[in-house]
Amino acid sequence: MTKEELASLPEKVRIAIEAGKAAAQACDNDGGSANCDRVVIPVPGLRASQLPSLPGYVQKKSRYHQQGIHLDTPWPGIGNRNYAGVQAMHQSLKAQGVNCYVYYQID
């Protein structure tokens, strides 16, 4: 990830969070599974001090995942609402050219 891409992340994430909030609010049924948890932006090899301030946390590299920023989901809901919001965030970031994926934590 280039310095310019890193510098543009806060605004892109802000736009994605607004899209997620709107999608979550539009979903009237919060039933369903709670396994769609977060959008992750991979940042392999970068130190936390090199990253811009983003809502979320940095998960270190593990045996199964590369290092990445796990973005917060600042809306109510754990089932279908959370799923709708996370999917909207993911689609928004992808449309803005950000390399990201959806992280699922199986309960």
PDB file of C-alpha atoms in Angstrom:
ATOM      1  CA  MET A   1       0.000   0.000   0.000  1.00  0.00           C
ATOM      2  CA  THR A   2       1.440   3.359  -1.022  1.00  0.00           C
ATOM      3  CA  LYS A   3       1.642   6.457   1.174  1.00  0.00           C
ATOM      4  CA  GLU A   4      -1.024   8.126  -0.954  1.00  0.00           C
ATOM      5  CA  GLU A   5      -3.364   5.151  -0.509  1.00  0.00           C
ATOM      6  CA  LEU A   6      -2.788   5.197   3.244  1.00  0.00           C
ATOM      7  CA  ALA A   7      -3.454   8.935   3.411  1.00  0.00           C
ATOM      8  CA  SER A   8      -6.758   8.539   1.538  1.00  0.00           C
ATOM      9  CA  LEU A   9      -8.039   5.697   3.753  1.00  0.00           C
ATOM     10  CA  PRO A  10      -9.742   7.786   6.480  1.00  0.00           C
ATOM     11  CA  GLU A  11     -12.069   9.513   4.004  1.00  0.00           C
ATOM     12  CA  LYS A  12     -12.823   6.278   2.158  1.00  0.00           C
ATOM     13  CA  VAL A  13     -13.590   4.502   5.428  1.00  0.00           C
ATOM     14  CA  ARG A  14     -15.841   7.384   6.530  1.00  0.00           C
ATOM     15  CA  ILE A  15     -17.833   7.059   3.297  1.00  0.00           C
ATOM     16  CA  ALA A  16     -18.050   3.277   3.731  1.00  0.00           C
ATOM     17  CA  ILE A  17     -19.252   3.595   7.342  1.00  0.00           C
ATOM     18  CA  GLU A  18     -22.017   5.969   6.248  1.00  0.00           C
ATOM     19  CA  ALA A  19     -23.075   3.438   3.591  1.00  0.00           C
ATOM     20  CA  GLY A  20     -23.034   0.708   6.251  1.00  0.00           C
ATOM     21  CA  LYS A  21     -25.134   2.756   8.666  1.00  0.00           C
ATOM     22  CA  ALA A  22     -27.715   3.460   5.961  1.00  0.00           C
ATOM     23  CA  ALA A  23     -27.910  -0.204   4.950  1.00  0.00           C
ATOM     24  CA  ALA A  24     -28.203  -1.376   8.560  1.00  0.00           C
ATOM     25  CA  GLN A  25     -30.923   1.164   9.296  1.00  0.00           C
ATOM     26  CA  ALA A  26     -32.856   0.139   6.165  1.00  0.00           C
ATOM     27  CA  CYS A  27     -32.882  -3.509   7.284  1.00  0.00           C
ATOM     28  CA  ASP A  28     -35.998  -4.011   9.413  1.00  0.00           C
ATOM     29  CA  ASN A  29     -35.293  -7.604  10.485  1.00  0.00           C
ATOM     30  CA  ASP A  30     -32.386  -8.268  12.847  1.00  0.00           C
ATOM     31  CA  GLY A  31     -32.867 -12.034  13.014  1.00  0.00           C
ATOM     32  CA  GLY A  32     -30.453 -14.496  11.519  1.00  0.00           C
ATOM     33  CA  SER A  33     -26.863 -15.423  12.132  1.00  0.00           C
ATOM     34  CA  ALA A  34     -24.352 -13.164  13.845  1.00  0.00           C
ATOM     35  CA  ASN A  35     -21.300 -14.394  11.946  1.00  0.00           C
ATOM     36  CA  CYS A  36     -20.671 -11.507   9.530  1.00  0.00           C
ATOM     37  CA  ASP A  37     -18.464  -9.443  11.744  1.00  0.00           C
ATOM     38  CA  ARG A  38     -16.126  -6.922  10.150  1.00  0.00           C
ATOM     39  CA  VAL A  39     -14.470  -5.527   7.091  1.00  0.00           C
ATOM     40  CA  VAL A  40     -10.694  -5.979   7.130  1.00  0.00           C
ATOM     41  CA  ILE A  41      -8.151  -3.942   5.195  1.00  0.00           C
ATOM     42  CA  PRO A  42      -4.914  -5.946   4.840  1.00  0.00           C
ATOM     43  CA  VAL A  43      -1.797  -3.970   5.784  1.00  0.00           C
ATOM     44  CA  PRO A  44       0.994  -6.557   5.795  1.00  0.00           C
ATOM     45  CA  GLY A  45       4.333  -5.373   7.095  1.00  0.00           C
ATOM     46  CA  LEU A  46       3.202  -1.936   8.268  1.00  0.00           C
ATOM     47  CA  ARG A  47       3.727  -0.709  11.803  1.00  0.00           C
ATOM     48  CA  ALA A  48       0.824   0.730  13.746  1.00  0.00           C
ATOM     49  CA  SER A  49       2.626   4.094  13.800  1.00  0.00           C
ATOM     50  CA  GLN A  50       2.565   4.156   9.980  1.00  0.00           C
ATOM     51  CA  LEU A  51      -1.210   3.703   9.790  1.00  0.00           C
ATOM     52  CA  PRO A  52      -3.715   6.553   9.752  1.00  0.00           C
ATOM     53  CA  SER A  53      -6.187   6.830  12.592  1.00  0.00           C
ATOM     54  CA  LEU A  54      -9.161   4.621  11.687  1.00  0.00           C
ATOM     55  CA  PRO A  55     -12.125   3.347  13.710  1.00  0.00           C
ATOM     56  CA  GLY A  56     -11.129  -0.193  14.598  1.00  0.00           C
ATOM     57  CA  TYR A  57      -8.036  -2.107  15.590  1.00  0.00           C
ATOM     58  CA  VAL A  58      -4.993  -3.727  14.005  1.00  0.00           C
ATOM     59  CA  GLN A  59      -4.833  -7.499  14.242  1.00  0.00           C
ATOM     60  CA  LYS A  60      -1.328  -8.847  14.027  1.00  0.00           C
ATOM     61  CA  LYS A  61      -0.366 -11.536  11.554  1.00  0.00           C
ATOM     62  CA  SER A  62      -1.301 -15.045  12.630  1.00  0.00           C
ATOM     63  CA  ARG A  63      -1.031 -18.493  11.167  1.00  0.00           C
ATOM     64  CA  TYR A  64      -4.306 -17.978   9.324  1.00  0.00           C
ATOM     65  CA  HIS A  65      -4.484 -14.240   8.564  1.00  0.00           C
ATOM     66  CA  GLN A  66      -2.163 -11.503   7.444  1.00  0.00           C
ATOM     67  CA  GLN A  67      -1.979  -8.300   9.472  1.00  0.00           C
ATOM     68  CA  GLY A  68      -5.020  -6.105   8.918  1.00  0.00           C
ATOM     69  CA  ILE A  69      -7.177  -3.268  10.172  1.00  0.00           C
ATOM     70  CA  HIS A  70     -10.505  -4.606  11.480  1.00  0.00           C
ATOM     71  CA  LEU A  71     -12.984  -1.764  11.041  1.00  0.00           C
ATOM     72  CA  ASP A  72     -15.642  -1.025  13.657  1.00  0.00           C
ATOM     73  CA  THR A  73     -19.333  -1.406  12.862  1.00  0.00           C
ATOM     74  CA  PRO A  74     -20.914   1.589  14.634  1.00  0.00           C
ATOM     75  CA  TRP A  75     -24.573   0.637  14.268  1.00  0.00           C
ATOM     76  CA  PRO A  76     -26.960  -1.453  16.332  1.00  0.00           C
ATOM     77  CA  GLY A  77     -27.737  -5.022  15.401  1.00  0.00           C
ATOM     78  CA  ILE A  78     -25.980  -8.372  15.381  1.00  0.00           C
ATOM     79  CA  GLY A  79     -27.850 -10.430  12.778  1.00  0.00           C
ATOM     80  CA  ASN A  80     -29.262  -9.285   9.465  1.00  0.00           C
ATOM     81  CA  ARG A  81     -28.696  -5.586  10.234  1.00  0.00           C
ATOM     82  CA  ASN A  82     -25.022  -6.141  10.902  1.00  0.00           C
ATOM     83  CA  TYR A  83     -24.764  -8.298   7.767  1.00  0.00           C
ATOM     84  CA  ALA A  84     -26.371  -5.583   5.622  1.00  0.00           C
ATOM     85  CA  GLY A  85     -24.087  -2.896   7.072  1.00  0.00           C
ATOM     86  CA  VAL A  86     -20.895  -4.915   6.709  1.00  0.00           C
ATOM     87  CA  GLN A  87     -21.738  -5.892   3.135  1.00  0.00           C
ATOM     88  CA  ALA A  88     -22.455  -2.243   2.264  1.00  0.00           C
ATOM     89  CA  MET A  89     -19.145  -1.158   3.815  1.00  0.00           C
ATOM     90  CA  HIS A  90     -17.307  -3.850   1.876  1.00  0.00           C
ATOM     91  CA  GLN A  91     -18.947  -2.892  -1.424  1.00  0.00           C
ATOM     92  CA  SER A  92     -18.286   0.804  -0.827  1.00  0.00           C
ATOM     93  CA  LEU A  93     -14.608   0.249  -0.092  1.00  0.00           C
ATOM     94  CA  LYS A  94     -14.214  -2.081  -3.084  1.00  0.00           C
ATOM     95  CA  ALA A  95     -15.870   0.531  -5.333  1.00  0.00           C
ATOM     96  CA  GLN A  96     -13.353   3.094  -4.036  1.00  0.00           C
ATOM     97  CA  GLY A  97     -10.448   0.816  -4.948  1.00  0.00           C
ATOM     98  CA  VAL A  98      -9.543  -0.387  -1.445  1.00  0.00           C
ATOM     99  CA  ASN A  99      -8.271  -3.963  -1.082  1.00  0.00           C
ATOM    100  CA  CYS A 100     -10.453  -5.458   1.667  1.00  0.00           C
ATOM    101  CA  TYR A 101     -12.455  -8.509   2.672  1.00  0.00           C
ATOM    102  CA  VAL A 102     -15.182  -9.549   5.104  1.00  0.00           C
ATOM    103  CA  TYR A 103     -14.005 -11.350   8.253  1.00  0.00           C
ATOM    104  CA  TYR A 104     -16.347 -14.010   9.638  1.00  0.00           C
ATOM    105  CA  GLN A 105     -15.923 -15.202  13.233  1.00  0.00           C
ATOM    106  CA  ILE A 106     -17.786 -18.459  13.703  1.00  0.00           C
ATOM    107  CA  ASP A 107     -19.298 -18.715  17.174  1.00  0.00           C
TER     108      ASP A 107
END
